[in-house]
Amino acid sequence: MTDAVPVKPAATVMLLRDSGEGLEVFMLRRTNAAVFAGGMYVFPGGKVDEADGEGDEGFVIAAIRECYEEAGVLLAVDAEGHTVTDGHPALDHREAVYQGHVDMRALVAEHGLRLATDQLAWVAHWITPKGEGSRRFDTRFFVSACPAGQKSHHDDNETIASMWVRPAEALTKWSAGELALMPPTVANLQFLDAHHSVAEAISAARAVGIPPCILPRLRIVDGQFTGIILPGEPDYDLFD
């Protein structure tokens, strides 16, 4: 299968928190009108912009920026290493960052902060299959603890609902057809479900090192799409 759709770099962050019932992750529902993943529940994320930079740093900055834009959570710390909390003036520029009028690096510098790039752990790497649609992404998935003093909320623009959910609960709802999830989201929820706390999940993510790149393929039979095939599955090499 040939595909002329360019692959764009993207980044996603799984915000984590501990609760009385165990580890929870923040998820957003994308608007049904979205060109990519419409109606799906996802983690905050999006494509790497030119202003985010290049290479490894660009992915991390993009993850932090998208987290701010879509979840309203700014992963930044002050000179003493304290995380930003609700009421901080740096949190007043969410829309301006989304519109591209304010640069993330300039925003934190203005308020004597630094982006908490060291708090993100790269845990997974997926590329959208050929033939998936009009957009393809080379996406890095990160995990990070959600700052305790910040409330998360969806943007009511690209995303129309949000929730904190235990990974096991999200997977159960997905299995029952109650939650629309993409294969990378399912795989990352399964990773999280194996851990009982934020510290444990982040430690496991850091232990991954450089994650292997996962490139799913579309199973097309008689011109009809019948499912996604992952590397290692028996018929993976039969479809390209």
XYZ file of N, CA and C in Angstrom:
720
model
N 0.850 -1.183 0.000
C 0.000 0.000 0.000
C 0.886 1.234 0.000
N 0.750 2.078 -1.021
C 1.506 3.316 -1.062
C 0.717 4.400 -0.356
N 1.431 5.365 0.189
C 0.773 6.425 0.934
C 1.646 7.661 0.866
N 1.096 8.725 0.255
C 1.851 9.962 0.103
C 1.622 10.919 1.259
N 0.820 10.528 2.258
C 0.548 11.397 3.393
C 1.812 11.550 4.232
N 2.293 12.788 4.439
C 3.525 12.971 5.214
C 3.321 12.607 6.679
N 4.365 12.096 7.296
C 4.334 11.747 8.717
C 4.882 12.933 9.513
N 4.063 13.469 10.415
C 4.449 14.644 11.195
C 4.792 14.247 12.632
N 5.799 14.878 13.216
C 6.138 14.577 14.613
C 5.046 15.071 15.552
N 4.752 14.286 16.588
C 3.718 14.646 17.558
C 4.126 14.123 18.930
N 3.478 14.664 19.952
C 3.796 14.268 21.324
C 2.533 14.240 22.168
N 2.492 13.299 23.094
C 1.344 13.103 23.979
C 1.852 12.890 25.397
N 1.117 13.404 26.374
C 1.519 13.210 27.765
C 0.371 12.606 28.561
N 0.691 11.557 29.300
C -0.271 10.940 30.203
C -0.078 11.545 31.588
N -0.994 12.423 31.977
C -0.955 13.016 33.306
C -1.458 11.994 34.317
N -0.705 11.798 35.390
C -1.034 10.773 36.367
C -1.248 11.383 37.752
N -2.123 10.742 38.519
C -2.287 11.125 39.922
C -2.651 9.880 40.736
N -2.339 9.925 42.017
C -2.720 8.855 42.934
C -4.072 9.185 43.546
N -4.897 8.168 43.708
C -6.200 8.340 44.350
C -6.407 7.222 45.362
N -7.496 7.313 46.107
C -7.797 6.285 47.079
C -8.027 4.926 46.456
N -8.356 4.905 45.160
C -8.606 3.649 44.460
C -7.440 3.219 43.588
N -6.362 3.992 43.629
C -5.188 3.631 42.845
C -4.814 4.696 41.832
N -3.954 4.335 40.918
C -3.453 5.237 39.893
C -4.569 5.675 38.953
N -4.610 6.969 38.626
C -5.565 7.505 37.663
C -4.827 8.299 36.594
N -5.405 8.339 35.388
C -4.836 9.074 34.262
C -5.898 10.021 33.705
N -5.453 11.164 33.226
C -6.370 12.163 32.678
C -6.595 11.899 31.198
N -7.877 11.849 30.785
C -8.223 11.598 29.391
C -9.222 12.623 28.892
N -9.129 12.911 27.610
C -9.978 13.896 26.942
C -10.736 13.240 25.798
N -11.957 13.701 25.556
C -12.678 13.244 24.376
C -12.581 14.303 23.283
N -12.067 13.901 22.134
C -11.938 14.826 21.020
C -13.306 15.077 20.381
N -13.466 16.287 19.872
C -14.709 16.628 19.201
C -14.954 15.699 18.018
N -16.211 15.401 17.747
C -16.552 14.537 16.620
C -16.142 15.144 15.285
N -15.970 16.466 15.267
C -15.611 17.161 14.026
C -14.110 17.106 13.731
N -13.334 16.560 14.646
C -11.883 16.511 14.448
C -11.535 15.644 13.245
N -10.570 16.104 12.443
C -10.137 15.355 11.266
C -9.465 14.051 11.696
N -8.719 14.112 12.788
C -7.993 12.940 13.284
C -8.580 12.522 14.631
N -8.947 11.254 14.766
C -9.423 10.674 16.027
C -10.680 11.354 16.550
N -11.575 11.741 15.668
C -12.815 12.380 16.083
C -13.625 11.494 17.016
N -14.076 12.042 18.151
C -14.894 11.315 19.103
C -14.129 10.368 20.009
N -12.847 10.201 19.775
C -12.040 9.270 20.567
C -11.628 9.893 21.906
N -11.435 9.026 22.899
C -10.807 9.459 24.145
C -9.301 9.299 24.001
N -8.571 10.352 24.333
C -7.123 10.388 24.128
C -6.468 11.038 25.346
N -5.152 11.084 25.327
C -4.381 11.859 26.292
C -4.066 13.212 25.656
N -3.808 14.253 26.445
C -3.454 15.548 25.852
C -2.260 15.409 24.917
N -2.364 15.982 23.727
C -1.256 15.882 22.790
C -1.582 16.488 21.442
N -0.578 16.533 20.586
C -0.751 17.087 19.240
C 0.583 17.154 18.532
N 0.588 17.785 17.373
C 1.794 17.810 16.558
C 2.838 18.762 17.133
N 4.083 18.489 16.803
C 5.195 19.341 17.206
C 5.220 20.555 16.286
N 5.133 21.742 16.862
C 5.196 22.974 16.083
C 6.640 23.410 15.886
N 6.854 24.263 14.895
C 8.203 24.764 14.630
C 8.790 25.455 15.850
N 7.936 26.190 16.591
C 8.417 26.921 17.764
C 8.828 26.000 18.907
N 8.371 24.755 18.880
C 8.732 23.811 19.940
C 10.191 23.394 19.855
N 10.766 23.515 18.669
C 12.158 23.118 18.487
C 12.276 21.798 17.749
N 13.483 21.331 17.639
C 13.761 20.111 16.889
C 14.316 19.024 17.805
N 14.375 17.830 17.245
C 14.967 16.718 17.970
C 14.188 16.336 19.207
N 14.876 15.711 20.161
C 14.230 15.216 21.369
C 13.545 16.329 22.152
N 14.193 17.481 22.244
C 13.622 18.580 23.022
C 12.298 19.047 22.434
N 12.192 19.087 21.112
C 10.967 19.536 20.474
C 9.764 18.694 20.866
N 9.962 17.374 20.978
C 8.873 16.487 21.379
C 8.426 16.784 22.810
N 9.383 16.988 23.702
C 9.044 17.232 25.108
C 8.332 18.575 25.263
N 8.848 19.612 24.599
C 8.209 20.932 24.679
C 6.801 20.874 24.108
N 6.625 20.145 23.011
C 5.299 20.004 22.412
C 4.341 19.316 23.379
N 4.819 18.292 24.081
C 3.976 17.591 25.049
C 3.525 18.540 26.156
N 4.444 19.369 26.657
C 4.101 20.322 27.716
C 3.133 21.376 27.193
N 3.384 21.881 25.987
C 2.504 22.905 25.406
C 1.099 22.362 25.188
N 1.005 21.172 24.601
C -0.310 20.590 24.331
C -1.053 20.289 25.635
N -0.319 19.898 26.663
C -0.922 19.649 27.962
C -1.542 20.938 28.510
N -0.842 22.032 28.330
C -1.357 23.334 28.776
C -2.582 23.737 27.961
N -2.488 23.596 26.635
C -3.576 24.005 25.757
C -4.839 23.164 25.972
N -4.678 21.847 26.046
C -5.828 20.947 26.056
C -6.330 20.595 27.449
N -5.428 20.534 28.416
C -5.832 20.147 29.768
C -5.791 21.304 30.760
N -5.186 22.420 30.357
C -5.083 23.552 31.261
C -4.045 23.381 32.349
N -3.176 22.398 32.196
C -2.147 22.104 33.201
C -0.785 22.535 32.655
N -0.104 23.392 33.406
C 1.207 23.878 33.004
C 2.284 23.151 33.799
N 3.065 22.368 33.112
C 4.157 21.622 33.741
C 5.389 22.513 33.782
N 5.456 23.318 34.830
C 6.548 24.269 35.002
C 6.838 24.430 36.486
N 8.075 24.814 36.786
C 8.493 24.987 38.183
C 9.223 26.316 38.335
N 9.258 26.804 39.600
C 9.968 28.052 39.875
C 11.428 27.756 40.222
N 12.154 28.792 40.630
C 13.588 28.652 40.885
C 13.877 27.668 42.012
N 12.913 27.502 42.930
C 13.095 26.559 44.038
C 12.629 25.151 43.692
N 12.124 24.975 42.468
C 11.661 23.662 42.047
C 10.217 23.375 42.387
N 9.485 24.382 42.862
C 8.078 24.197 43.203
C 7.210 24.294 41.954
N 6.239 23.397 41.830
C 5.374 23.393 40.655
C 4.370 24.529 40.714
N 3.934 24.961 39.541
C 2.928 26.013 39.431
C 1.609 25.501 40.009
N 0.897 26.387 40.712
C -0.404 26.027 41.269
C -1.471 26.994 40.756
N -2.732 26.611 40.922
C -3.840 27.450 40.483
C -3.717 28.852 41.077
N -4.032 29.849 40.237
C -3.915 31.234 40.653
C -2.636 31.903 40.184
N -1.671 31.099 39.719
C -0.418 31.675 39.224
C -0.701 32.415 37.918
N -0.160 33.628 37.737
C -0.444 34.413 36.527
C -0.014 33.740 35.222
N 0.927 32.810 35.279
C 1.348 32.124 34.051
C 0.231 31.266 33.475
N -0.772 30.931 34.299
C -1.871 30.094 33.840
C -2.942 30.875 33.084
N -2.755 32.185 32.957
C -3.767 33.026 32.323
C -3.622 33.121 30.810
N -2.664 32.401 30.227
C -2.343 32.594 28.806
C -2.625 31.365 27.958
N -3.507 30.516 28.431
C -3.800 29.269 27.724
C -4.280 29.514 26.296
N -5.238 30.419 26.117
C -5.779 30.682 24.791
C -4.726 31.319 23.882
N -3.921 32.210 24.439
C -2.889 32.874 23.642
C -1.841 31.878 23.161
N -1.496 30.897 24.002
C -0.559 29.855 23.583
C -1.189 29.010 22.488
N -2.460 28.655 22.668
C -3.169 27.863 21.659
C -3.203 28.586 20.305
N -3.443 29.880 20.324
C -3.516 30.659 19.091
C -2.143 30.933 18.482
N -1.084 30.622 19.217
C 0.267 30.860 18.710
C 0.773 32.267 18.953
N 0.048 33.048 19.767
C 0.458 34.427 20.045
C 1.520 34.507 21.138
N 1.604 33.472 21.965
C 2.572 33.448 23.064
C 3.381 32.164 22.976
N 4.704 32.303 23.033
C 5.610 31.160 22.995
C 5.789 30.603 24.405
N 5.785 29.278 24.533
C 5.887 28.649 25.846
C 7.161 29.049 26.580
N 8.284 29.050 25.877
C 9.540 29.394 26.544
C 9.511 30.841 27.036
N 8.965 31.740 26.203
C 8.882 33.145 26.595
C 7.935 33.324 27.777
N 6.856 32.559 27.787
C 5.879 32.665 28.864
C 6.511 32.313 30.214
N 7.195 31.173 30.288
C 7.760 30.775 31.580
C 8.920 31.688 31.981
N 9.691 32.139 31.008
C 10.801 33.035 31.325
C 10.289 34.347 31.913
N 9.198 34.842 31.371
C 8.603 36.091 31.857
C 8.196 35.983 33.329
N 7.794 34.779 33.734
C 7.321 34.579 35.106
C 8.363 33.907 36.007
N 9.608 33.871 35.548
C 10.669 33.312 36.369
C 10.544 31.820 36.580
N 9.997 31.131 35.592
C 9.787 29.698 35.682
C 10.653 28.970 34.647
N 10.677 27.666 34.741
C 11.248 26.841 33.678
C 10.300 25.693 33.409
N 10.262 25.252 32.160
C 9.434 24.112 31.802
C 9.998 22.857 32.463
N 9.117 22.035 33.032
C 9.551 20.864 33.804
C 9.839 19.682 32.887
N 10.760 19.883 31.963
C 11.065 18.843 30.974
C 11.614 17.577 31.626
N 12.281 17.732 32.767
C 12.865 16.574 33.435
C 11.829 15.698 34.129
N 10.605 16.200 34.245
C 9.556 15.427 34.913
C 8.815 14.497 33.953
N 9.076 14.620 32.654
C 8.418 13.764 31.669
C 9.309 12.567 31.337
N 8.707 11.393 31.330
C 9.440 10.178 30.959
C 8.844 9.623 29.667
N 9.699 9.406 28.680
C 9.269 8.868 27.381
C 9.041 7.371 27.530
N 7.829 6.923 27.211
C 7.490 5.534 27.481
C 7.089 4.733 26.249
N 6.624 5.409 25.175
C 6.166 4.669 23.991
C 6.329 5.517 22.739
N 6.408 4.844 21.597
C 6.658 5.497 20.314
C 5.839 4.785 19.237
N 4.864 5.489 18.677
C 3.975 4.907 17.670
C 3.941 5.784 16.423
N 3.784 5.127 15.265
C 3.595 5.842 14.000
C 2.267 5.396 13.394
N 1.464 6.357 12.961
C 0.168 6.059 12.346
C 0.367 5.183 11.108
N -0.455 4.146 10.921
C -0.288 3.262 9.756
C -0.510 3.991 8.435
N 0.087 3.458 7.381
C -0.212 3.934 6.031
C -1.688 3.670 5.726
N -2.297 4.630 5.037
C -3.679 4.449 4.629
C -4.696 4.764 5.698
N -4.237 5.250 6.872
C -5.155 5.525 7.986
C -6.081 6.693 7.686
N -5.595 7.660 6.899
C -6.418 8.826 6.596
C -5.559 9.946 6.048
N -6.032 11.170 6.228
C -5.342 12.321 5.656
C -4.217 12.832 6.545
N -4.063 12.263 7.742
C -3.007 12.700 8.644
C -2.306 11.488 9.254
N -0.977 11.586 9.310
C -0.181 10.544 9.956
C 0.801 11.216 10.915
N 1.052 10.546 12.040
C 1.903 11.138 13.060
C 2.944 10.141 13.569
N 4.120 10.666 13.833
C 5.193 9.948 14.514
C 5.154 10.461 15.954
N 4.515 9.696 16.839
C 4.144 10.197 18.165
C 4.947 9.575 19.289
N 5.450 10.432 20.163
C 6.093 9.984 21.386
C 5.121 10.175 22.549
N 4.972 9.132 23.354
C 4.097 9.171 24.525
C 4.952 9.331 25.778
N 4.588 10.311 26.589
C 5.292 10.579 27.840
C 4.351 10.376 29.025
N 4.920 10.149 30.206
C 4.153 10.151 31.447
C 4.712 11.235 32.353
N 3.820 11.828 33.151
C 4.239 12.846 34.111
C 3.221 12.918 35.228
N 3.683 13.216 36.419
C 2.767 13.447 37.528
C 2.055 14.772 37.316
N 0.757 14.798 37.552
C 0.010 16.045 37.463
C 0.295 16.886 38.701
N 0.626 18.162 38.547
C 0.858 19.015 39.723
C -0.353 18.996 40.656
N -0.116 18.748 41.932
C -1.217 18.596 42.891
C -2.041 19.870 43.027
N -1.445 21.008 42.762
C -2.151 22.272 42.975
C -2.848 22.827 41.758
N -2.948 22.039 40.688
C -3.615 22.517 39.484
C -4.811 21.636 39.147
N -5.909 22.279 38.776
C -7.101 21.546 38.335
C -7.057 21.415 36.819
N -7.295 20.228 36.304
C -7.301 19.986 34.860
C -8.706 20.167 34.310
N -8.796 20.690 33.110
C -10.099 20.847 32.462
C -9.891 20.948 30.961
N -10.779 20.294 30.188
C -10.642 20.284 28.732
C -10.905 21.681 28.163
N -10.518 21.876 26.905
C -10.545 23.222 26.334
C -11.872 23.624 25.708
N -12.814 22.680 25.576
C -14.100 22.957 24.922
C -13.913 23.477 23.500
N -12.832 23.077 22.887
C -12.557 23.455 21.503
C -12.233 22.181 20.727
N -11.002 21.733 20.815
C -10.636 20.453 20.201
C -11.160 19.284 21.027
N -11.372 19.524 22.324
C -11.855 18.471 23.209
C -13.146 18.915 23.888
N -14.083 17.967 24.078
C -15.420 18.331 24.555
C -15.796 17.665 25.876
N -14.942 16.813 26.398
C -15.187 16.164 27.685
C -13.851 15.692 28.230
N -13.823 15.459 29.546
C -12.581 14.981 30.157
C -12.913 14.196 31.415
N -11.953 13.402 31.858
C -12.167 12.614 33.062
C -10.842 12.109 33.606
N -10.814 11.922 34.928
C -9.761 11.151 35.567
C -10.286 9.735 35.710
N -9.520 8.765 35.306
C -10.026 7.399 35.275
C -8.897 6.414 35.585
N -9.241 5.347 36.285
C -8.276 4.272 36.490
C -8.074 3.540 35.163
N -6.860 3.198 34.793
C -6.627 2.512 33.526
C -7.495 1.271 33.350
N -7.659 0.482 34.411
C -8.466 -0.736 34.313
C -9.913 -0.410 33.969
N -10.435 0.675 34.545
C -11.820 1.075 34.259
C -11.970 1.511 32.800
N -11.003 2.278 32.301
C -11.055 2.710 30.903
C -11.001 1.516 29.964
N -10.157 0.554 30.274
C -10.038 -0.636 29.430
C -11.311 -1.473 29.470
N -11.941 -1.553 30.627
C -13.198 -2.293 30.738
C -14.282 -1.637 29.898
N -14.361 -0.327 29.956
C -15.366 0.389 29.162
C -15.075 0.251 27.664
N -13.804 0.242 27.313
C -13.432 0.045 25.907
C -13.846 -1.349 25.437
N -13.583 -2.355 26.243
C -13.957 -3.728 25.880
C -15.466 -3.872 25.717
N -16.224 -3.086 26.495
C -17.681 -3.151 26.431
C -18.261 -2.259 25.338
N -17.387 -1.574 24.604
C -17.855 -0.696 23.538
C -18.360 0.639 24.026
N -18.055 0.995 25.277
C -18.549 2.236 25.857
C -17.564 3.395 25.715
N -16.339 3.086 25.301
C -15.300 4.091 25.188
C -14.531 3.844 23.901
N -14.429 4.862 23.053
C -13.712 4.735 21.789
C -12.235 5.064 22.013
N -11.378 4.083 21.765
C -9.951 4.251 21.972
C -9.185 3.757 20.756
N -8.055 4.413 20.464
C -7.161 3.958 19.408
C -6.170 2.938 19.977
N -5.597 2.084 19.110
C -4.662 1.053 19.596
C -3.525 1.587 20.475
N -2.887 2.721 20.139
C -1.819 3.203 21.026
C -2.341 3.570 22.413
N -3.556 4.123 22.466
C -4.146 4.485 23.749
C -4.395 3.236 24.581
N -4.916 2.198 23.947
C -5.166 0.934 24.640
C -3.853 0.369 25.192
N -2.829 0.350 24.367
C -1.540 -0.217 24.788
C -0.951 0.555 25.963
N -1.072 1.868 25.941
C -0.518 2.664 27.030
C -1.351 2.542 28.298
N -2.652 2.382 28.172
C -3.483 2.119 29.344
C -3.117 0.765 29.963
N -2.818 -0.201 29.115
C -2.401 -1.515 29.622
C -1.077 -1.409 30.368
N -0.175 -0.582 29.868
C 1.083 -0.348 30.580
C 0.806 0.256 31.954
N -0.037 1.289 31.995
C -0.343 1.950 33.260
C -1.050 1.016 34.237
N -1.900 0.149 33.711
C -2.694 -0.736 34.557
C -1.834 -1.702 35.365
N -0.596 -1.890 34.927
C 0.299 -2.816 35.638
C 0.940 -2.168 36.863
N 0.649 -0.878 37.094
C 1.319 -0.150 38.170
C 0.292 0.452 39.128
N 0.674 0.557 40.386
C -0.263 0.938 41.430
C -0.146 2.391 41.874
N 0.912 3.071 41.466
C 1.104 4.453 41.904
C 1.803 5.248 40.816
N 1.757 6.578 40.965
C 2.431 7.462 40.018
C 3.931 7.182 40.020
N 4.509 7.091 41.207
C 5.957 6.860 41.304
C 6.351 5.558 40.630
N 5.544 4.523 40.823
C 5.853 3.226 40.225
C 5.762 3.282 38.706
N 4.736 3.947 38.187
C 4.552 4.042 36.736
C 5.674 4.848 36.088
N 6.050 5.954 36.704
C 7.115 6.784 36.141
C 8.454 6.062 36.208
N 8.699 5.351 37.295
C 9.942 4.571 37.405
C 10.008 3.514 36.317
N 8.885 2.856 36.056
C 8.849 1.834 35.004
C 9.044 2.461 33.633
N 8.488 3.648 33.431
C 8.646 4.336 32.152
C 10.109 4.706 31.913
N 10.770 5.197 32.954
C 12.187 5.568 32.804
C 13.049 4.339 32.532
N 12.619 3.207 33.049
C 13.383 1.972 32.849
C 13.291 1.475 31.411
N 12.306 1.959 30.664
C 12.143 1.544 29.262
C 13.323 1.994 28.421
N 13.888 3.163 28.777
C 14.965 3.719 27.955
C 14.398 4.331 26.695
N 14.957 3.977 25.547
C 14.411 4.440 24.268
C 13.392 3.409 23.800
N 12.110 3.768 23.765
C 11.078 2.784 23.403
C 11.207 2.340 21.955
N 10.858 1.104 21.660
C 10.848 0.658 20.258
C 9.755 1.381 19.484
N 10.009 1.628 18.221
C 9.008 2.277 17.382
C 7.990 1.241 16.901
N 6.724 1.507 17.147
C 5.653 0.586 16.761
C 4.911 1.162 15.566
N 4.914 0.433 14.453
C 4.230 0.850 13.237
C 3.153 -0.176 12.893
N 1.914 0.076 13.305
C 0.829 -0.847 12.952
C 0.578 -0.833 11.450
N -0.099 -1.863 10.967
C -0.506 -1.932 9.566
C -2.008 -2.189 9.488
N -2.597 -1.751 8.389
C -4.020 -1.981 8.176
C -4.228 -3.323 7.491
N -5.136 -4.117 8.010
C -5.500 -5.365 7.345
C -6.607 -5.058 6.335
N -6.252 -5.155 5.057
C -7.204 -4.886 3.976
C -7.458 -6.191 3.231
N -8.690 -6.662 3.260
C -9.065 -7.910 2.594
C -10.158 -7.603 1.572
N -9.858 -7.928 0.300
C -10.810 -7.650 -0.791
C -11.246 -6.198 -0.795
N -10.269 -5.321 -0.538
C -10.536 -3.891 -0.581
C -11.223 -3.334 0.644
N -11.446 -4.183 1.648
C -12.151 -3.740 2.848
C -11.228 -3.778 4.069
N -11.299 -2.733 4.885
C -10.532 -2.688 6.117
C -11.154 -3.631 7.147
N -10.342 -4.536 7.696
C -10.875 -5.504 8.656
C -10.197 -5.435 10.020
N -9.216 -4.561 10.175
C -8.592 -4.434 11.486
C -7.165 -3.918 11.430
N -6.599 -3.705 12.607
C -5.221 -3.241 12.767
C -4.331 -4.431 13.134
N -3.167 -4.499 12.521
C -2.198 -5.547 12.828
C -0.977 -4.897 13.473
N -0.530 -5.466 14.567
C 0.631 -4.948 15.276
C 1.864 -5.794 14.974
N 3.053 -5.198 15.060
C 4.276 -5.976 14.861
C 4.297 -7.195 15.780
N 4.724 -8.330 15.221
C 4.777 -9.558 15.989
C 3.572 -10.458 15.791
N 2.482 -9.905 15.258
C 1.318 -10.733 14.984
C 1.571 -11.552 13.720
N 0.986 -12.753 13.616
C 1.338 -13.709 12.557
C 1.259 -13.155 11.131
N 0.247 -12.336 10.837
C 0.077 -11.881 9.459
C 0.588 -10.468 9.217
N 1.439 -9.968 10.117
C 1.940 -8.603 9.981
C 2.650 -8.386 8.653
N 3.487 -9.330 8.250
C 4.299 -9.168 7.039
C 3.491 -9.342 5.757
N 2.231 -9.760 5.869
C 1.401 -9.950 4.676
C 0.775 -8.649 4.202
N 0.840 -7.630 5.051
C 0.212 -6.347 4.705
C 1.247 -5.241 4.862
N 1.207 -4.299 3.919
C 2.193 -3.224 3.959
C 1.528 -1.914 3.530
